[in-house]
PDB file of C-alpha atoms and ligand atoms in Angstrom:
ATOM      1  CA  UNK A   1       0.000   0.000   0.000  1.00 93.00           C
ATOM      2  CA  UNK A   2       1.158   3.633  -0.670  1.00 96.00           C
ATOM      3  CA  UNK A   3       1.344   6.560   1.883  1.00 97.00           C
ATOM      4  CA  UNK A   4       2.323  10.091   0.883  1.00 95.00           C
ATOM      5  CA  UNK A   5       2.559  12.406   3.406  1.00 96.00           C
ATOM      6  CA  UNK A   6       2.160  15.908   2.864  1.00 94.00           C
ATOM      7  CA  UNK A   7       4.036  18.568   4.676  1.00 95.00           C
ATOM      8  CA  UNK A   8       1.419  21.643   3.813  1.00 91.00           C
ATOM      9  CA  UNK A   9      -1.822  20.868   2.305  1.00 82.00           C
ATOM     10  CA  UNK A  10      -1.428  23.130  -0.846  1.00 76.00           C
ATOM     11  CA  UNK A  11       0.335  21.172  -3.203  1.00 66.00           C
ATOM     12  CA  UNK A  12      -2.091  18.424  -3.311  1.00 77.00           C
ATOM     13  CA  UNK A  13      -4.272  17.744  -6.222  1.00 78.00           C
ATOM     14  CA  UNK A  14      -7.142  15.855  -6.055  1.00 79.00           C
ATOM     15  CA  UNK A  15      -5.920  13.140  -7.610  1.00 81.00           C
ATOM     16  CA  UNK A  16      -3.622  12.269  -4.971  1.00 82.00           C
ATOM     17  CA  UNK A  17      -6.601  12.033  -2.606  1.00 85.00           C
ATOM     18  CA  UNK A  18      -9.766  10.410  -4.975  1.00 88.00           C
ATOM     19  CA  UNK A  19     -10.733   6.983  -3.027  1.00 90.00           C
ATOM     20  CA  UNK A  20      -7.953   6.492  -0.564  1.00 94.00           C
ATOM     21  CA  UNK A  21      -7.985   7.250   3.938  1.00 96.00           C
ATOM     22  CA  UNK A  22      -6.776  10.791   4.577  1.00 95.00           C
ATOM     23  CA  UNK A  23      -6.225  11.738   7.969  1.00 96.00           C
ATOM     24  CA  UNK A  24      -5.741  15.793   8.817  1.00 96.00           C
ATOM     25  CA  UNK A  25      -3.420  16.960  11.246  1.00 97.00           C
ATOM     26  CA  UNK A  26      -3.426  20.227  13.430  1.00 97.00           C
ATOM     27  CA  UNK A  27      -2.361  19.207  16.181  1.00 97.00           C
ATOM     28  CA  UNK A  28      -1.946  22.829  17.722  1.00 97.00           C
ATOM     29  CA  UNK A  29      -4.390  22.722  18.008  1.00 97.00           C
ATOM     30  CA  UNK A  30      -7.575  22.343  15.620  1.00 97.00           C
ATOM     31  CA  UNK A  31      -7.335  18.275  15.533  1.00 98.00           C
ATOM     32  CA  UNK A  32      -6.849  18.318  19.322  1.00 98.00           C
ATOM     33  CA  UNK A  33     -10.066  20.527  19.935  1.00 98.00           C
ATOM     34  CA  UNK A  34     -12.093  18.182  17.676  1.00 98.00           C
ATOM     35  CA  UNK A  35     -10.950  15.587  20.051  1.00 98.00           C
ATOM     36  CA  UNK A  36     -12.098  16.908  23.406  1.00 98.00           C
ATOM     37  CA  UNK A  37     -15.341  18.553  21.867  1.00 98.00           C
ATOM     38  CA  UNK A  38     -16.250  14.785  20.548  1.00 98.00           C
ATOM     39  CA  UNK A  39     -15.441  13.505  24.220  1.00 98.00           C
ATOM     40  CA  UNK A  40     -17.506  16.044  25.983  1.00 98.00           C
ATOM     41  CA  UNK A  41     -20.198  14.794  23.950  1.00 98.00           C
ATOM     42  CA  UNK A  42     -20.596  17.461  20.699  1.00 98.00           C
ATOM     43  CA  UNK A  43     -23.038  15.887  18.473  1.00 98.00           C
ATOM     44  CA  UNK A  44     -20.236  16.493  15.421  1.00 98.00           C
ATOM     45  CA  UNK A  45     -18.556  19.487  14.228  1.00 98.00           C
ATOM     46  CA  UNK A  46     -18.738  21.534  11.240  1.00 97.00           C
ATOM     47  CA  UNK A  47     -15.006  22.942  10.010  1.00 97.00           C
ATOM     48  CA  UNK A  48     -15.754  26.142   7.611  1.00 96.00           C
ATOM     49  CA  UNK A  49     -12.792  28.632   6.620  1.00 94.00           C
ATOM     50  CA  UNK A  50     -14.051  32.040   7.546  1.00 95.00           C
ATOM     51  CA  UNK A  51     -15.776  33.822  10.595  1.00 96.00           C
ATOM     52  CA  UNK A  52     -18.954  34.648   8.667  1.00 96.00           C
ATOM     53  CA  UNK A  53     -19.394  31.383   7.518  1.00 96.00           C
ATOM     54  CA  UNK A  54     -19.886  30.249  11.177  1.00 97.00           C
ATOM     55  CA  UNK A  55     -22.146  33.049  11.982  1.00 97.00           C
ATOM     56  CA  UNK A  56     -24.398  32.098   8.691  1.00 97.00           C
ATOM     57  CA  UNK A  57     -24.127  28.666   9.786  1.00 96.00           C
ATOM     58  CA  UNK A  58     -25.271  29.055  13.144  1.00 96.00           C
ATOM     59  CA  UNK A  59     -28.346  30.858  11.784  1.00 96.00           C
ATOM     60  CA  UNK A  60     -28.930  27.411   9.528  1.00 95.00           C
ATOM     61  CA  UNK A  61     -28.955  25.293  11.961  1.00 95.00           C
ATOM     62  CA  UNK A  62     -30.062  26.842  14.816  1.00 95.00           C
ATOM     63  CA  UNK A  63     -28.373  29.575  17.655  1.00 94.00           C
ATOM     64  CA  UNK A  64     -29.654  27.114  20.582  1.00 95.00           C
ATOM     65  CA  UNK A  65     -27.972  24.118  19.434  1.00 97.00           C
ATOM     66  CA  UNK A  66     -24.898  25.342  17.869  1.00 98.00           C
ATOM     67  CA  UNK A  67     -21.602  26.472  19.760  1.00 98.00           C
ATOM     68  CA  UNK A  68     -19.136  28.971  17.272  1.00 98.00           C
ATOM     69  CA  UNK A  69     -15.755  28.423  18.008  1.00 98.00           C
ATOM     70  CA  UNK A  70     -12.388  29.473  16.613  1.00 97.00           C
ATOM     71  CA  UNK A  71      -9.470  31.791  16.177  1.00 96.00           C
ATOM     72  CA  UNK A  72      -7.450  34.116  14.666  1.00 96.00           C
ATOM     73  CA  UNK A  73      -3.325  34.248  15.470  1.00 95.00           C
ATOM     74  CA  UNK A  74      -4.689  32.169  18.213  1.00 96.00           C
ATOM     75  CA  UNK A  75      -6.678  34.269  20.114  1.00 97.00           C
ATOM     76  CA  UNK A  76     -10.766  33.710  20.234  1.00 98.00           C
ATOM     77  CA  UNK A  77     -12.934  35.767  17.498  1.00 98.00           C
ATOM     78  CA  UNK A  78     -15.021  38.214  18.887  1.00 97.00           C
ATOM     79  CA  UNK A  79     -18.555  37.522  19.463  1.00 96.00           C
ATOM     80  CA  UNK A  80     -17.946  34.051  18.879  1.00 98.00           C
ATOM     81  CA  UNK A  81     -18.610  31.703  21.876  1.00 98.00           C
ATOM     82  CA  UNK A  82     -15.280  29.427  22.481  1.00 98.00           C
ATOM     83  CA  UNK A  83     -11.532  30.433  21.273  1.00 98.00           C
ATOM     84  CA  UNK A  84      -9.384  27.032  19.943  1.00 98.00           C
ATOM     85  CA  UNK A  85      -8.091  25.879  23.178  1.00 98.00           C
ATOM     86  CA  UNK A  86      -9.053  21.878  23.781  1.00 98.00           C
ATOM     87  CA  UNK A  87      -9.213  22.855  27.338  1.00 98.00           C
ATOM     88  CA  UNK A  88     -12.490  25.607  26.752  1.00 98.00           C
ATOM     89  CA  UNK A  89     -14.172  22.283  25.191  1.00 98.00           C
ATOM     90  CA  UNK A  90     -16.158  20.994  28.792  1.00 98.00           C
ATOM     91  CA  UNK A  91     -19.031  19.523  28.856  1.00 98.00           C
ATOM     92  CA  UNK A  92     -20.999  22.082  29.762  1.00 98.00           C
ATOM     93  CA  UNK A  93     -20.162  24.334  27.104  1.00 98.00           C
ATOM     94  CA  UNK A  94     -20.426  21.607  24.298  1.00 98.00           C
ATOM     95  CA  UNK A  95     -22.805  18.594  24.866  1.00 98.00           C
ATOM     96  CA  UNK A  96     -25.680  17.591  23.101  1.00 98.00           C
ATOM     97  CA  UNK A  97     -24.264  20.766  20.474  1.00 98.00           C
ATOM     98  CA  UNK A  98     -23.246  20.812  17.231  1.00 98.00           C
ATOM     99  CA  UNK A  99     -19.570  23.092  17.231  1.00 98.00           C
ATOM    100  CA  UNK A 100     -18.984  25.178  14.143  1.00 98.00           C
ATOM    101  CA  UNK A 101     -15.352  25.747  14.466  1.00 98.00           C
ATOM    102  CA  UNK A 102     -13.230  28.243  11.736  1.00 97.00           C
ATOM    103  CA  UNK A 103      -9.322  28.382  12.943  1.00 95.00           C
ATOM    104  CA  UNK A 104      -6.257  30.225  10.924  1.00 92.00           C
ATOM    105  CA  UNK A 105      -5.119  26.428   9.409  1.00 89.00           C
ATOM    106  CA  UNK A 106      -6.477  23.451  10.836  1.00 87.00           C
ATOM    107  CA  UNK A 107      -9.892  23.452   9.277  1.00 88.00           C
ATOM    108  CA  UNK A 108      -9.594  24.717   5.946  1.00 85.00           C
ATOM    109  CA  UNK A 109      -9.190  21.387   3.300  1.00 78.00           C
ATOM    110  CA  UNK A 110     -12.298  19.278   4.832  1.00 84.00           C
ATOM    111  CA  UNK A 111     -14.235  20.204   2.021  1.00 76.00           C
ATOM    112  CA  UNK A 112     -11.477  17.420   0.387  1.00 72.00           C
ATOM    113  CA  UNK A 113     -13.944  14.831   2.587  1.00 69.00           C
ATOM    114  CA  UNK A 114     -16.304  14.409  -0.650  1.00 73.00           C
ATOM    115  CA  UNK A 115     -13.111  12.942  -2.938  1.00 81.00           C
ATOM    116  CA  UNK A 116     -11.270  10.977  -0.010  1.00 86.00           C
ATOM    117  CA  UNK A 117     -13.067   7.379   1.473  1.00 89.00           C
ATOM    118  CA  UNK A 118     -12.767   8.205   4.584  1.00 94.00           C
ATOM    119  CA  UNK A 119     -11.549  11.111   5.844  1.00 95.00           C
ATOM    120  CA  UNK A 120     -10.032  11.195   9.612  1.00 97.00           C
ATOM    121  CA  UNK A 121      -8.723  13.837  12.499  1.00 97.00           C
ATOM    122  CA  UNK A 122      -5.613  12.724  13.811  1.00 98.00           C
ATOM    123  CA  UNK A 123      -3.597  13.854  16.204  1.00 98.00           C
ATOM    124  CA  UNK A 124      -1.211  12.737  19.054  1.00 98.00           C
ATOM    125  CA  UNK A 125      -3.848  12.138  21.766  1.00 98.00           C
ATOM    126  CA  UNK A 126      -5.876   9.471  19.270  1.00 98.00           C
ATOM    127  CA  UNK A 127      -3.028   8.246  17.663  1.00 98.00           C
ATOM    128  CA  UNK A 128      -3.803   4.491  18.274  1.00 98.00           C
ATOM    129  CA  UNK A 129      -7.385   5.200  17.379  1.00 98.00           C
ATOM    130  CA  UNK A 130      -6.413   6.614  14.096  1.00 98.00           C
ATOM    131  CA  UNK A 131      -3.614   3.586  13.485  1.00 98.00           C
ATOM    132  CA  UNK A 132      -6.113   1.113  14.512  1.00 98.00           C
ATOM    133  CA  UNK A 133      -8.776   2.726  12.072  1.00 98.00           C
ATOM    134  CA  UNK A 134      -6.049   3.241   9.050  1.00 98.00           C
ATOM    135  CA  UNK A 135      -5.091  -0.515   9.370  1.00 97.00           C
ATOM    136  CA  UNK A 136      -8.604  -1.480   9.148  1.00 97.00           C
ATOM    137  CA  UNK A 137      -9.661   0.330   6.072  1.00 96.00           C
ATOM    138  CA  UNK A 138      -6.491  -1.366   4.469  1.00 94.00           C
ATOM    139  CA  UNK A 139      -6.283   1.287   1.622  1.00 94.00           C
ATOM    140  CA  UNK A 140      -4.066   4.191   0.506  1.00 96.00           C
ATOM    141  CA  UNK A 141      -3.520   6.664   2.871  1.00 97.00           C
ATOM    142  CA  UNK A 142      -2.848   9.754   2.918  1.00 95.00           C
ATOM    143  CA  UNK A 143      -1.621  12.033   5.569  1.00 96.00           C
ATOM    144  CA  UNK A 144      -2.391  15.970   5.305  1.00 95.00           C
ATOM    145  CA  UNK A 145      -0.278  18.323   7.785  1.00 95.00           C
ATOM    146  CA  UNK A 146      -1.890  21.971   8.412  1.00 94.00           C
ATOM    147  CA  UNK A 147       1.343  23.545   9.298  1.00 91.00           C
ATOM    148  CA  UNK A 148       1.392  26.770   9.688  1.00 88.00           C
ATOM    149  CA  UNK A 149       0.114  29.672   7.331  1.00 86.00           C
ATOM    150  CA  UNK A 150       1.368  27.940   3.853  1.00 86.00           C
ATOM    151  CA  UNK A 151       4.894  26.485   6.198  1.00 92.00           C
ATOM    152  CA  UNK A 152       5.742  23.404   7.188  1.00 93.00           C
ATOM    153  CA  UNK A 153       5.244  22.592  10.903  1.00 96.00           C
ATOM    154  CA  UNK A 154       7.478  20.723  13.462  1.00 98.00           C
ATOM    155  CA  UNK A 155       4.335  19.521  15.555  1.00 98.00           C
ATOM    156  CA  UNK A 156       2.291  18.164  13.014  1.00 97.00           C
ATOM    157  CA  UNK A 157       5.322  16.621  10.931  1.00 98.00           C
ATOM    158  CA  UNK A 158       6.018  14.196  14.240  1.00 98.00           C
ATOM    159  CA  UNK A 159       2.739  13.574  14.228  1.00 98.00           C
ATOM    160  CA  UNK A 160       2.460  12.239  10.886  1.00 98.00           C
ATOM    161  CA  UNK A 161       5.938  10.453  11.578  1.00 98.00           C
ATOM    162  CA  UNK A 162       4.630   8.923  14.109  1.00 98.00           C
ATOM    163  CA  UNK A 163       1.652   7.664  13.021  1.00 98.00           C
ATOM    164  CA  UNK A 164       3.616   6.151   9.881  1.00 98.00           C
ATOM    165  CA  UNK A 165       6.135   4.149  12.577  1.00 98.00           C
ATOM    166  CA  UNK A 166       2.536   3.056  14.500  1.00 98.00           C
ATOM    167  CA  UNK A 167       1.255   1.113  11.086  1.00 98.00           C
ATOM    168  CA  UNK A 168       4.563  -0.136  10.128  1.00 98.00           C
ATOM    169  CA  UNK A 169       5.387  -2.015  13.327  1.00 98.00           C
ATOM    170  CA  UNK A 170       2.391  -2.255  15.775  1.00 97.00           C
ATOM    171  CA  UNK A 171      -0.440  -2.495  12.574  1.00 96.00           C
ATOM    172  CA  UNK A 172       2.558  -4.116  10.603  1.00 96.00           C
ATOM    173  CA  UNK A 173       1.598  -2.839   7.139  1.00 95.00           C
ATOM    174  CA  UNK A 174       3.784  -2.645   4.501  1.00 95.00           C
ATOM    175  CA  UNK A 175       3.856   0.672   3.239  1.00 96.00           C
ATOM    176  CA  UNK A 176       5.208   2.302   0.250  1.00 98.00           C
ATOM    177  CA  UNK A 177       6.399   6.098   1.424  1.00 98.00           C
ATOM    178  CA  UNK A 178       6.731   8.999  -0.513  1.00 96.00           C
ATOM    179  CA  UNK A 179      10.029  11.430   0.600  1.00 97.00           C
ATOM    180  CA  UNK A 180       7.958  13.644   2.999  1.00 97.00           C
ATOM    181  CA  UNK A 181       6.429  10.751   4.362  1.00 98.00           C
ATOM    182  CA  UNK A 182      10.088   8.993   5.223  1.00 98.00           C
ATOM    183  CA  UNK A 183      11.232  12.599   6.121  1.00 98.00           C
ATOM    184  CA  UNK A 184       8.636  12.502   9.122  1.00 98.00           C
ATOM    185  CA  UNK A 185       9.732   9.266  10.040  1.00 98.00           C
ATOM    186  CA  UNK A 186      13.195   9.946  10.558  1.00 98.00           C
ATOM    187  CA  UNK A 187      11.919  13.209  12.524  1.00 98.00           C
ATOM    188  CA  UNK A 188       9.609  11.001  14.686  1.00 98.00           C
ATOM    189  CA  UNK A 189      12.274   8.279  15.226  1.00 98.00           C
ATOM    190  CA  UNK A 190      15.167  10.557  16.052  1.00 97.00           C
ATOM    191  CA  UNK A 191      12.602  12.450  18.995  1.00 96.00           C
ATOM    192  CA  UNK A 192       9.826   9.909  20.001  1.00 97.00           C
ATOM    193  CA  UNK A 193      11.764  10.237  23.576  1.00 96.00           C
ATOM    194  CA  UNK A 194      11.579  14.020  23.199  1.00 96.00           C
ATOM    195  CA  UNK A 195       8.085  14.933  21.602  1.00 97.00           C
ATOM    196  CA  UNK A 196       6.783  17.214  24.246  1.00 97.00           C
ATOM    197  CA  UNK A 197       9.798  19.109  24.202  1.00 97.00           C
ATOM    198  CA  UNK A 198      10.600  19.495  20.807  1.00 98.00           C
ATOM    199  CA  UNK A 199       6.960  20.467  19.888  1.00 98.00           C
ATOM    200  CA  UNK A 200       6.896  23.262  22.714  1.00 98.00           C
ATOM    201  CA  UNK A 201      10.470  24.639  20.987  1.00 97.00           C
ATOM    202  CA  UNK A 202       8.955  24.313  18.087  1.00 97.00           C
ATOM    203  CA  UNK A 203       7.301  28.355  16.672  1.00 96.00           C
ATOM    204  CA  UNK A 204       4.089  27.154  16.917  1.00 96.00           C
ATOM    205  CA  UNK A 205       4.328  26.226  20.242  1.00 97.00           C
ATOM    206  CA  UNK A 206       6.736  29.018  21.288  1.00 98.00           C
ATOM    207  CA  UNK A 207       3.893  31.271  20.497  1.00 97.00           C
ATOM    208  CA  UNK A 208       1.102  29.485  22.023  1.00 98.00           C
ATOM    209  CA  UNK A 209       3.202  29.392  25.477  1.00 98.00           C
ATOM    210  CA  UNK A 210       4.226  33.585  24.936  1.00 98.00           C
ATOM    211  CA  UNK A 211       0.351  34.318  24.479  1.00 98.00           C
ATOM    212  CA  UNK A 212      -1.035  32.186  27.588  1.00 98.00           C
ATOM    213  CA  UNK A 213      -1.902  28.534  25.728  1.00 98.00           C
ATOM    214  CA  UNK A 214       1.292  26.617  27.139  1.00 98.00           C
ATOM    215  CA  UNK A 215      -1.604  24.325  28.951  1.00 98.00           C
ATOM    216  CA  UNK A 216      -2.933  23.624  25.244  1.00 98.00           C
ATOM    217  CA  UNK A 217       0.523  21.982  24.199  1.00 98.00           C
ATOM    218  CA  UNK A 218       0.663  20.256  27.219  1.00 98.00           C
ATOM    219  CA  UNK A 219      -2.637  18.675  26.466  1.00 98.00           C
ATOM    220  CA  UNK A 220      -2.114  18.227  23.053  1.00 98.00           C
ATOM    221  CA  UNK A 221       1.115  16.371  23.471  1.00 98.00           C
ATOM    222  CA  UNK A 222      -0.932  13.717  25.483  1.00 98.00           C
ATOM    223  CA  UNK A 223      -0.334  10.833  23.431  1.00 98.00           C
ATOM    224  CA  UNK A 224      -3.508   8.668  23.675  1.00 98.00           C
ATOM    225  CA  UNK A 225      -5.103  10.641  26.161  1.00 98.00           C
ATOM    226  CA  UNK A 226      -8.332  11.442  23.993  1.00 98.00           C
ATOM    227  CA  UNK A 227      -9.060   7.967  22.548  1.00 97.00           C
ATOM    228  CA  UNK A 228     -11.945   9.165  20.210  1.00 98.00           C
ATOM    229  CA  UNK A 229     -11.925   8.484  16.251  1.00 98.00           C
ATOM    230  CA  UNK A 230     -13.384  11.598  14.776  1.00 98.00           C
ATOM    231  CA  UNK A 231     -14.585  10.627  11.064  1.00 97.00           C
ATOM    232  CA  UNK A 232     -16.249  13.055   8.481  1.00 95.00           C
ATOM    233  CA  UNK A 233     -19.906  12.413   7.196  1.00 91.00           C
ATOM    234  CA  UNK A 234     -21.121  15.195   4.720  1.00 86.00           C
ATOM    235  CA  UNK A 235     -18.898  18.067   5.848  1.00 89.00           C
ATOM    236  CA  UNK A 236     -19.426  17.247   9.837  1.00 96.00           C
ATOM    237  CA  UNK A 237     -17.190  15.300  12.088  1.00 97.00           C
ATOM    238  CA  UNK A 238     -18.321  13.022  14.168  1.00 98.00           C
ATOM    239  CA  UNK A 239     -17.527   9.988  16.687  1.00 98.00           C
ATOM    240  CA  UNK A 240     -16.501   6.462  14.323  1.00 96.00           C
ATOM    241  CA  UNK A 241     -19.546   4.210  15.842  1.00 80.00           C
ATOM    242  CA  UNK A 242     -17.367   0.592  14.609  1.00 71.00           C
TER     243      UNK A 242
HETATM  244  C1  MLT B   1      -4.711  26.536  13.301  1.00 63.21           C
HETATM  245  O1  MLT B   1      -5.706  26.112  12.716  1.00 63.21           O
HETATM  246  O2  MLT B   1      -3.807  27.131  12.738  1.00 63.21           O
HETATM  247  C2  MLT B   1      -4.497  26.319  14.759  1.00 63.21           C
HETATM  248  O3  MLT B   1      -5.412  25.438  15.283  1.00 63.21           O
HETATM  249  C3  MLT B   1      -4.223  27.623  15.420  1.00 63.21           C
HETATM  250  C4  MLT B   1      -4.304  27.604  16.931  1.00 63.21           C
HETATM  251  O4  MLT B   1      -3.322  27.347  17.594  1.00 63.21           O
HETATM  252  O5  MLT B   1      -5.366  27.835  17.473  1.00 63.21           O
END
């Protein structure tokens, strides 16, 4: 089986995508806030690219039932109810709603859900959900890192390394990798001792800590502590049921 990696989203045509597993990775912090809004029970959440298409969205659906969340450089849009931190993603804010979330990165390209067979959010505290889930659907895969405003990303790079190194030896498939994708392996094998540290050097998570969010990378370097499969179903994620 074949698995490119990607180390920014743009470059990818949709050929590259059409009929295979594609997993998304933000994981500061857009895939790790889909994780804890799924556990605190949000019925699914909608990704959209800009602030006004949350607010129009909301009025679709309905203001009582929807939470708007998201950010710009970080920092919570105004007038919308939740900023991008995992941690803002309790229970009580989010159960029983449905979370229409716009960040800088993370959730522009899920409109690539339509061409892909399954489409997945992966980060570092699912990681063995999303290997498990990879392994099962026994196809292509390919592996989509946000990284930061058109640049490549430390954070999400290790991420995708290491979920490569989780389905060649614990799912033992044989995979055939493009450069990127060996690239990220050699990145997660050289720091899988260090991945907390290196992530919170890393500018992402330099800024994050310098504008009050160190807690966020913290959380988000978990691995396995959110064990939820988020899967997309006609532009909304929600929890895998199998
Ligand atoms: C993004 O989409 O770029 C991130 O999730 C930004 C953030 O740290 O909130």
């Amino acid at each position: 089986m074949r698995s490119d990696l990607f180390l920014v989203p743009g470059p990818v045509g949709e050929q590259r995508m059409t009929g295979k597993t594609l997993v998304m990775i933000d994981i500061l912090r857009a895939s790790t806030t889909i994780c804890q809004a799924l556990k605190s029970g949000a019925r699914a959440i909608i990704p959209v690219v800009e602030p006004g298409e949350a607010t129009e969205m909301r009025s679709k659906i309905g203001v009582d039932i929807t939470v708007l969340g998201g950010e710009r450089k970080g920092i919570k849009i105004d007038g919308f109810d939740l900023g991008n931190s995992p941690l803002e993603y309790t229970e009580d804010k989010v159960k029983g709603k449905t979370v229409v979330l716009t960040t800088s990165n993370g959730t522009r390209g899920y409109n690539r859900a339509a061409l892909s067979k399954l489409l997945i959010t992966g980060a570092l505290v699912n990681i063995s959900a999303v290997t498990r889930k990879v392994s099962q659907a026994g196809q292509d895969v390919v592996i989509l890192c946000a990284g930061q405003d058109g640049d490549f990303s430390i954070e999400d790079t290790l991420c995708g390394g290491m979920l490569l190194h989780k389905l060649l030896t614990d799912a033992k498939m044989e995979l055939e990798l493009n450069d990127a994708a060996e690239l990220a392996l050699l990145l997660y094998r050289s720091n899988s001792r260090a991945l907390r540290q290196t992530i919170a050097r890393g500018e992402h998570g330099r800024y994050l800590t310098k504008i009050g969010f160190g807690s966020d990378v913290e959380m988000a370097t978990e691995v396995d502590s959110i064990p939820v499969l988020p899967i997309s179903r006609e532009s909304r994620i929600i929890l895998d049921e199998n």
